[in-house]
Amino acid sequence: MTTTSDATVAVRPADGIHSHVPLTGGRLPRGSAWLVLAGGWAFAGVFFALLWAGGVTTTFSIVGTVFFGTVLFDIVLYVISRIVEGPRRALDRLVTSLVSTAFIIALLPLISLIWTVVVGGMARLDASFFTQSMRNVIGDGGGALHAIMGTLLITLAATIISVPIGLLTSIYLVEYGRGSLAKAITFLVDVMTGIPSIVAGLFTFALFALVLGPAARSGFMGAIALSVLMIPVVVRSSEEILRLVPAELREASYALGVPKWLTILRIVLPTSLAGIVTGVMLAIARVIGETAPLLLVTGFTFSMNYNLFNDRMMTLPVFVYTQYVQAAGVSAQASVDRAWTAALTLIVIMLVLNLAGRLIAKFFAPKRGL
């Protein structure tokens, strides 16, 4: 007679003696995979730190640490799981860890970028960098306050211009647009999505040169150039989010006698607010680092300028470019340090804006449940 349980199966060998063959082995503690991963990274980090200290490499390799530490994690986790849990569970863990490894490898360029910018930007990460401009500064010292303010003002103006136009366009395409006009708008938006940034700058320069002359430069012109790049991103992202709103919500509102415009305002937009904010953040991320159009229509200056409609303004991308160009001079290292710190500041600004956008979306999103 054969009996089966959750853990063992009783078999009758030829000699008539029962033996119990385990179907499952032990189980690793919860969180053991994370501990093995951290251990692999730590071991690889120590190895590359020793190479750096010994002069074998010029810098500490964060990419090598993450990559080889993750590969070591795959091997060690499989061996430990095979010893403790058996071959079937070990194979399952190996496949799962390989998927995680592929994801980490895809992140390696981003990890390398952030690490490089942080290391390079720490040289001038001081109070003077955020409180001073580059006016009358030739060598060391100075700061990027004028560039930070210019970036914030121009990006804010571009957002104010782009979001209403893009959101209203997406509402028309989803709620009202039918026939050839909607198809034409969709086609033009797709074409605008692929426009190079320098073309947007040339368009804005030509537009304002007809009215103000070829010597005109201002922050508002830069905002117009960036809005040309932002609008199609806002339209496409908002359109897809609005289409995800269930039709049952609209129909329930119409059944209660609520007009369509009020349904859109009180039902559709609040329901899709989180996705819309995410799309706006993506649009801002698309343009906040643009250099070419701003060089054409905004120019650059070493002084503070808070007026978007008068004279040139400096932005962080242009500041990084000009500092890199000046790196061939006497104070080359000072210019390079300022460029790296400005790049780090730009990344931090984008990070803060994304966090603020998520908080706003979470606060204003419709509450679920009782």
Coordinates of C-alpha atoms in Angstrom, one line a residue:
M1 CA 0.0 0.0 0.0
T2 CA 1.3 3.5 -0.9
T3 CA 0.5 6.5 1.3
T4 CA 1.2 10.1 0.3
S5 CA 1.6 13.2 2.6
D6 CA 2.6 16.8 1.9
A7 CA 6.3 16.2 2.7
T8 CA 7.0 12.5 2.0
V9 CA 5.9 9.6 0.0
A10 CA 6.1 6.0 1.2
V11 CA 7.2 3.4 -1.3
R12 CA 7.6 -0.3 -1.1
P13 CA 11.0 -1.4 -2.4
A14 CA 11.6 -4.9 -3.7
D15 CA 12.8 -6.1 -0.3
G16 CA 9.5 -5.1 1.3
I17 CA 11.0 -2.4 3.5
H18 CA 9.3 1.0 3.5
S19 CA 11.4 4.1 2.9
H20 CA 10.4 7.8 2.9
V21 CA 11.6 9.9 0.0
P22 CA 11.3 13.7 0.7
L23 CA 9.5 15.8 -1.9
T24 CA 10.6 19.1 -0.4
G25 CA 13.7 20.1 1.5
G26 CA 14.2 22.9 3.9
R27 CA 13.5 26.6 3.1
L28 CA 15.7 29.6 3.3
P29 CA 14.7 32.3 5.7
R30 CA 12.7 35.2 4.3
G31 CA 15.0 38.0 3.1
S32 CA 17.9 35.7 2.5
A33 CA 18.1 36.6 -1.2
W34 CA 18.5 40.3 -0.3
L35 CA 21.2 39.4 2.2
V36 CA 23.1 37.4 -0.4
L37 CA 22.7 40.2 -2.9
A38 CA 24.0 42.8 -0.4
G39 CA 26.9 40.4 0.4
G40 CA 27.8 40.0 -3.2
W41 CA 27.8 43.8 -3.8
A42 CA 29.9 44.3 -0.6
F43 CA 32.4 41.7 -1.7
A44 CA 32.7 43.2 -5.2
G45 CA 32.9 46.7 -3.7
V46 CA 35.8 45.7 -1.4
F47 CA 37.6 44.0 -4.4
F48 CA 37.3 47.1 -6.6
A49 CA 38.2 49.4 -3.7
L50 CA 41.5 47.4 -3.2
L51 CA 42.2 47.7 -6.9
W52 CA 41.6 51.5 -6.7
A53 CA 43.8 51.8 -3.6
G54 CA 46.6 49.7 -5.2
G55 CA 46.7 51.9 -8.2
V56 CA 45.5 49.3 -10.6
T57 CA 42.5 51.4 -11.5
T58 CA 42.2 55.2 -11.5
T59 CA 38.7 55.4 -10.0
F60 CA 36.4 53.2 -8.1
S61 CA 34.2 51.2 -10.5
I62 CA 30.6 51.3 -9.4
V63 CA 29.5 49.5 -12.5
G64 CA 31.9 46.7 -11.9
T65 CA 30.8 46.5 -8.3
V66 CA 27.1 46.2 -9.2
F67 CA 27.6 43.8 -12.2
F68 CA 30.1 41.3 -10.7
G69 CA 28.3 41.5 -7.3
T70 CA 25.0 40.6 -8.9
V71 CA 26.7 37.7 -10.9
L72 CA 28.2 36.5 -7.6
F73 CA 24.7 36.7 -6.0
D74 CA 23.3 34.4 -8.7
I75 CA 25.9 31.8 -8.1
V76 CA 25.9 31.9 -4.3
L77 CA 22.2 31.9 -4.0
Y78 CA 21.8 28.9 -6.3
V79 CA 24.5 26.9 -4.4
I80 CA 22.9 27.7 -1.0
S81 CA 19.4 27.0 -2.2
R82 CA 20.5 23.6 -3.7
I83 CA 22.1 22.6 -0.4
V84 CA 19.2 23.7 1.8
E85 CA 16.1 23.5 -0.4
G86 CA 16.9 21.0 -3.1
P87 CA 17.5 21.2 -6.9
R88 CA 13.9 22.1 -7.9
R89 CA 13.7 25.1 -5.6
A90 CA 17.2 26.1 -6.4
L91 CA 16.5 26.1 -10.1
D92 CA 13.4 28.3 -9.5
R93 CA 15.5 30.7 -7.5
L94 CA 18.2 30.8 -10.2
V95 CA 15.7 31.7 -12.9
T96 CA 14.2 34.4 -10.7
S97 CA 17.7 35.8 -9.9
L98 CA 18.6 35.9 -13.6
V99 CA 15.5 38.0 -14.3
S100 CA 16.6 40.4 -11.6
T101 CA 20.1 40.4 -13.0
A102 CA 18.8 41.4 -16.4
F103 CA 16.9 44.3 -14.8
I104 CA 20.0 45.4 -12.9
I105 CA 22.1 45.3 -16.0
A106 CA 19.6 47.5 -17.8
L107 CA 20.0 50.0 -14.9
L108 CA 23.8 50.0 -15.1
P109 CA 24.0 53.1 -17.5
L110 CA 21.7 55.0 -15.2
I111 CA 23.7 53.9 -12.1
S112 CA 27.0 54.9 -13.8
L113 CA 25.6 58.3 -14.9
I114 CA 24.3 59.2 -11.4
W115 CA 27.5 58.0 -9.7
T116 CA 29.7 60.0 -12.1
V117 CA 27.6 63.2 -11.7
V118 CA 27.6 62.9 -7.9
V119 CA 31.3 62.3 -7.7
G120 CA 32.1 65.2 -10.1
G121 CA 29.5 67.5 -8.6
M122 CA 30.7 67.2 -5.0
A123 CA 33.7 69.5 -5.7
R124 CA 31.6 72.7 -5.7
L125 CA 28.6 71.6 -3.7
D126 CA 28.9 74.6 -1.3
A127 CA 26.8 77.5 -0.2
S128 CA 28.4 80.0 -2.6
F129 CA 27.4 77.9 -5.6
F130 CA 23.7 78.5 -4.8
T131 CA 24.0 82.1 -3.6
Q132 CA 26.3 83.7 -6.2
S133 CA 26.3 84.3 -9.9
M134 CA 29.2 84.4 -12.3
R135 CA 29.3 88.2 -12.7
N136 CA 32.9 89.5 -12.5
V137 CA 34.2 86.0 -11.8
I138 CA 37.1 84.9 -14.0
G139 CA 38.8 82.1 -12.1
D140 CA 37.7 80.2 -9.0
G141 CA 34.5 80.9 -7.1
G142 CA 31.3 82.1 -8.4
G143 CA 28.0 80.2 -8.5
A144 CA 25.0 79.2 -10.6
L145 CA 22.2 81.1 -8.9
H146 CA 21.4 83.0 -12.1
A147 CA 21.2 79.7 -14.0
I148 CA 19.1 78.0 -11.4
M149 CA 16.6 80.9 -11.4
G150 CA 16.6 81.0 -15.1
T151 CA 15.9 77.3 -15.4
L152 CA 13.0 77.4 -12.9
L153 CA 11.4 80.5 -14.5
I154 CA 11.6 79.4 -18.1
T155 CA 10.5 75.8 -17.3
L156 CA 7.6 77.2 -15.2
A157 CA 6.5 79.5 -18.0
A158 CA 6.7 76.7 -20.6
T159 CA 4.6 74.5 -18.3
I160 CA 2.0 77.1 -17.9
I161 CA 1.8 77.5 -21.7
S162 CA 1.9 73.8 -22.5
V163 CA -0.3 72.0 -19.9
P164 CA -3.6 73.8 -20.7
I165 CA -3.1 73.5 -24.5
G166 CA -2.0 69.9 -24.3
L167 CA -4.7 68.8 -21.8
L168 CA -7.5 70.5 -23.7
T169 CA -6.3 68.9 -26.9
S170 CA -6.3 65.5 -25.3
I171 CA -9.8 66.0 -23.9
Y172 CA -11.0 66.9 -27.4
L173 CA -9.4 63.9 -28.9
V174 CA -10.9 61.5 -26.3
E175 CA -14.3 63.0 -25.5
Y176 CA -15.3 65.0 -28.6
G177 CA -13.0 64.3 -31.6
R178 CA -14.4 62.3 -34.4
G179 CA -13.6 62.0 -38.1
S180 CA -10.9 63.6 -40.2
L181 CA -10.1 66.5 -37.9
A182 CA -9.2 64.3 -34.9
K183 CA -7.1 62.1 -37.2
A184 CA -5.3 65.1 -38.5
I185 CA -4.6 66.4 -35.0
T186 CA -3.3 63.0 -33.9
F187 CA -1.0 62.9 -37.0
L188 CA 0.4 66.4 -36.4
V189 CA 1.0 65.7 -32.7
D190 CA 2.9 62.5 -33.6
V191 CA 5.0 64.6 -36.1
M192 CA 5.7 67.2 -33.5
T193 CA 6.8 64.5 -31.0
G194 CA 9.8 63.7 -33.3
I195 CA 10.8 67.3 -34.0
P196 CA 14.5 67.9 -33.0
S197 CA 14.9 70.5 -30.3
I198 CA 17.1 72.7 -32.6
V199 CA 14.2 73.0 -35.0
A200 CA 12.0 74.3 -32.2
G201 CA 14.6 76.9 -31.4
L202 CA 14.9 77.9 -35.0
F203 CA 11.1 78.2 -35.3
T204 CA 10.9 80.4 -32.2
F205 CA 13.8 82.6 -33.4
A206 CA 12.3 83.1 -36.8
L207 CA 8.9 83.9 -35.2
F208 CA 10.2 86.6 -32.9
A209 CA 12.7 87.9 -35.4
L210 CA 9.8 89.0 -37.6
V211 CA 8.5 91.2 -34.8
L212 CA 11.4 92.1 -32.5
G213 CA 14.3 91.8 -34.9
P214 CA 17.1 89.2 -35.1
A215 CA 18.9 90.5 -32.0
A216 CA 16.0 89.7 -29.7
R217 CA 16.7 87.3 -26.8
S218 CA 14.6 86.7 -23.8
G219 CA 13.5 84.0 -21.3
F220 CA 10.0 84.1 -22.8
M221 CA 11.3 83.1 -26.2
G222 CA 13.0 80.2 -24.5
A223 CA 9.7 79.2 -22.8
I224 CA 8.0 79.3 -26.2
A225 CA 10.6 77.0 -27.7
L226 CA 10.3 74.5 -24.8
S227 CA 6.5 74.6 -25.0
V228 CA 6.8 73.4 -28.7
L229 CA 8.6 70.4 -27.4
M230 CA 6.3 69.9 -24.3
I231 CA 2.9 70.1 -25.9
P232 CA 3.0 66.8 -27.9
V233 CA 4.3 64.9 -24.9
V234 CA 1.5 66.3 -22.7
V235 CA -1.1 65.5 -25.4
R236 CA -0.1 61.9 -26.0
S237 CA 0.4 61.0 -22.3
S238 CA -2.9 62.7 -21.2
E239 CA -4.8 61.1 -24.1
E240 CA -3.7 57.6 -23.1
I241 CA -4.6 58.2 -19.5
L242 CA -8.0 59.7 -20.3
R243 CA -8.8 56.6 -22.4
L244 CA -8.2 54.4 -19.3
V245 CA -11.0 56.0 -17.4
P246 CA -13.8 53.4 -17.3
A247 CA -16.8 54.2 -19.6
E248 CA -19.1 53.1 -16.7
L249 CA -18.2 56.2 -14.7
R250 CA -19.2 58.5 -17.6
E251 CA -22.4 56.6 -18.2
A252 CA -23.4 56.7 -14.5
S253 CA -22.8 60.5 -14.5
Y254 CA -24.9 60.9 -17.7
A255 CA -27.7 58.8 -16.2
L256 CA -27.9 61.2 -13.3
G257 CA -28.4 64.1 -15.7
V258 CA -24.9 65.6 -15.3
P259 CA -23.9 67.4 -18.5
K260 CA -20.8 66.2 -20.4
W261 CA -18.6 69.2 -19.6
L262 CA -19.3 68.8 -15.9
T263 CA -18.7 65.0 -16.1
I264 CA -15.3 65.7 -17.6
L265 CA -14.5 68.3 -15.0
R266 CA -15.7 66.4 -11.9
I267 CA -15.4 62.7 -12.9
V268 CA -12.9 62.1 -15.7
L269 CA -10.2 64.6 -14.7
P270 CA -10.0 63.7 -11.0
T271 CA -10.0 60.0 -11.8
S272 CA -7.0 60.4 -14.2
L273 CA -5.2 63.1 -12.2
A274 CA -2.3 60.9 -11.1
G275 CA -1.6 59.8 -14.7
I276 CA -1.9 63.4 -16.0
V277 CA 0.6 64.7 -13.4
T278 CA 3.0 61.9 -14.3
G279 CA 2.7 62.9 -18.0
V280 CA 3.4 66.5 -17.2
M281 CA 6.5 65.4 -15.2
L282 CA 7.7 63.4 -18.2
A283 CA 7.2 66.5 -20.4
I284 CA 9.1 68.7 -18.0
A285 CA 11.9 66.1 -17.9
R286 CA 11.9 66.2 -21.7
V287 CA 12.7 69.9 -21.9
I288 CA 14.4 70.9 -18.7
G289 CA 17.8 69.7 -20.0
E290 CA 17.5 71.2 -23.5
T291 CA 20.5 73.3 -24.5
A292 CA 20.3 74.0 -28.3
P293 CA 17.0 75.9 -28.5
L294 CA 17.9 78.0 -25.4
L295 CA 21.3 79.0 -26.9
L296 CA 19.5 80.3 -29.9
V297 CA 16.6 82.2 -28.4
T298 CA 17.6 82.9 -24.8
G299 CA 21.4 83.3 -25.0
F300 CA 23.5 83.4 -21.9
T301 CA 24.6 85.9 -19.3
F302 CA 26.7 86.0 -16.2
S303 CA 24.4 88.2 -14.3
M304 CA 21.0 87.8 -12.6
N305 CA 17.9 88.4 -14.6
Y306 CA 14.4 87.7 -13.2
N307 CA 12.5 89.3 -16.1
L308 CA 11.3 86.7 -18.7
F309 CA 10.5 89.4 -21.2
N310 CA 13.6 91.5 -21.1
D311 CA 17.2 90.6 -22.1
R312 CA 19.1 87.3 -21.9
M313 CA 18.8 84.7 -19.3
M314 CA 21.0 81.8 -18.2
T315 CA 19.8 78.3 -17.7
L316 CA 21.5 75.3 -16.1
P317 CA 22.1 73.3 -19.4
V318 CA 23.6 76.4 -21.1
F319 CA 25.6 77.0 -17.9
V320 CA 27.1 73.5 -18.1
Y321 CA 27.9 74.0 -21.8
T322 CA 29.6 77.4 -21.3
Q323 CA 31.6 76.2 -18.4
Y324 CA 32.8 73.2 -20.3
V325 CA 33.8 75.5 -23.2
Q326 CA 35.8 77.7 -20.8
A327 CA 37.6 74.6 -19.5
A328 CA 40.4 75.3 -22.0
G329 CA 41.4 78.5 -20.1
V330 CA 43.6 79.2 -17.1
S331 CA 41.1 78.0 -14.5
A332 CA 40.1 74.9 -16.4
Q333 CA 39.5 72.8 -13.3
A334 CA 37.3 75.4 -11.7
S335 CA 35.1 75.5 -14.8
V336 CA 34.8 71.7 -15.0
D337 CA 33.8 71.6 -11.3
R338 CA 31.1 74.2 -11.8
A339 CA 29.8 72.3 -14.8
W340 CA 29.6 69.0 -12.9
T341 CA 27.9 70.6 -9.9
A342 CA 25.4 72.4 -12.2
A343 CA 24.6 69.0 -13.8
L344 CA 24.0 67.5 -10.3
T345 CA 21.8 70.4 -9.4
L346 CA 19.7 69.8 -12.5
I347 CA 19.2 66.2 -11.6
V348 CA 18.2 67.1 -8.0
I349 CA 15.7 69.7 -9.3
M350 CA 14.1 67.1 -11.5
L351 CA 14.0 64.6 -8.6
V352 CA 12.3 67.2 -6.4
L353 CA 9.8 68.1 -9.1
N354 CA 8.9 64.4 -9.5
L355 CA 8.4 63.9 -5.8
A356 CA 6.2 67.0 -5.6
G357 CA 4.2 65.8 -8.6
R358 CA 3.6 62.4 -6.9
L359 CA 2.5 64.1 -3.7
I360 CA 0.1 66.4 -5.5
A361 CA -1.4 63.5 -7.4
K362 CA -1.8 61.5 -4.3
F363 CA -3.4 64.3 -2.3
F364 CA -5.9 65.3 -5.0
A365 CA -6.7 61.8 -6.4
P366 CA -10.2 60.5 -5.6
K367 CA -10.3 58.5 -2.4
R368 CA -11.4 54.9 -2.6
G369 CA -13.2 52.8 0.0
L370 CA -15.4 53.9 2.8

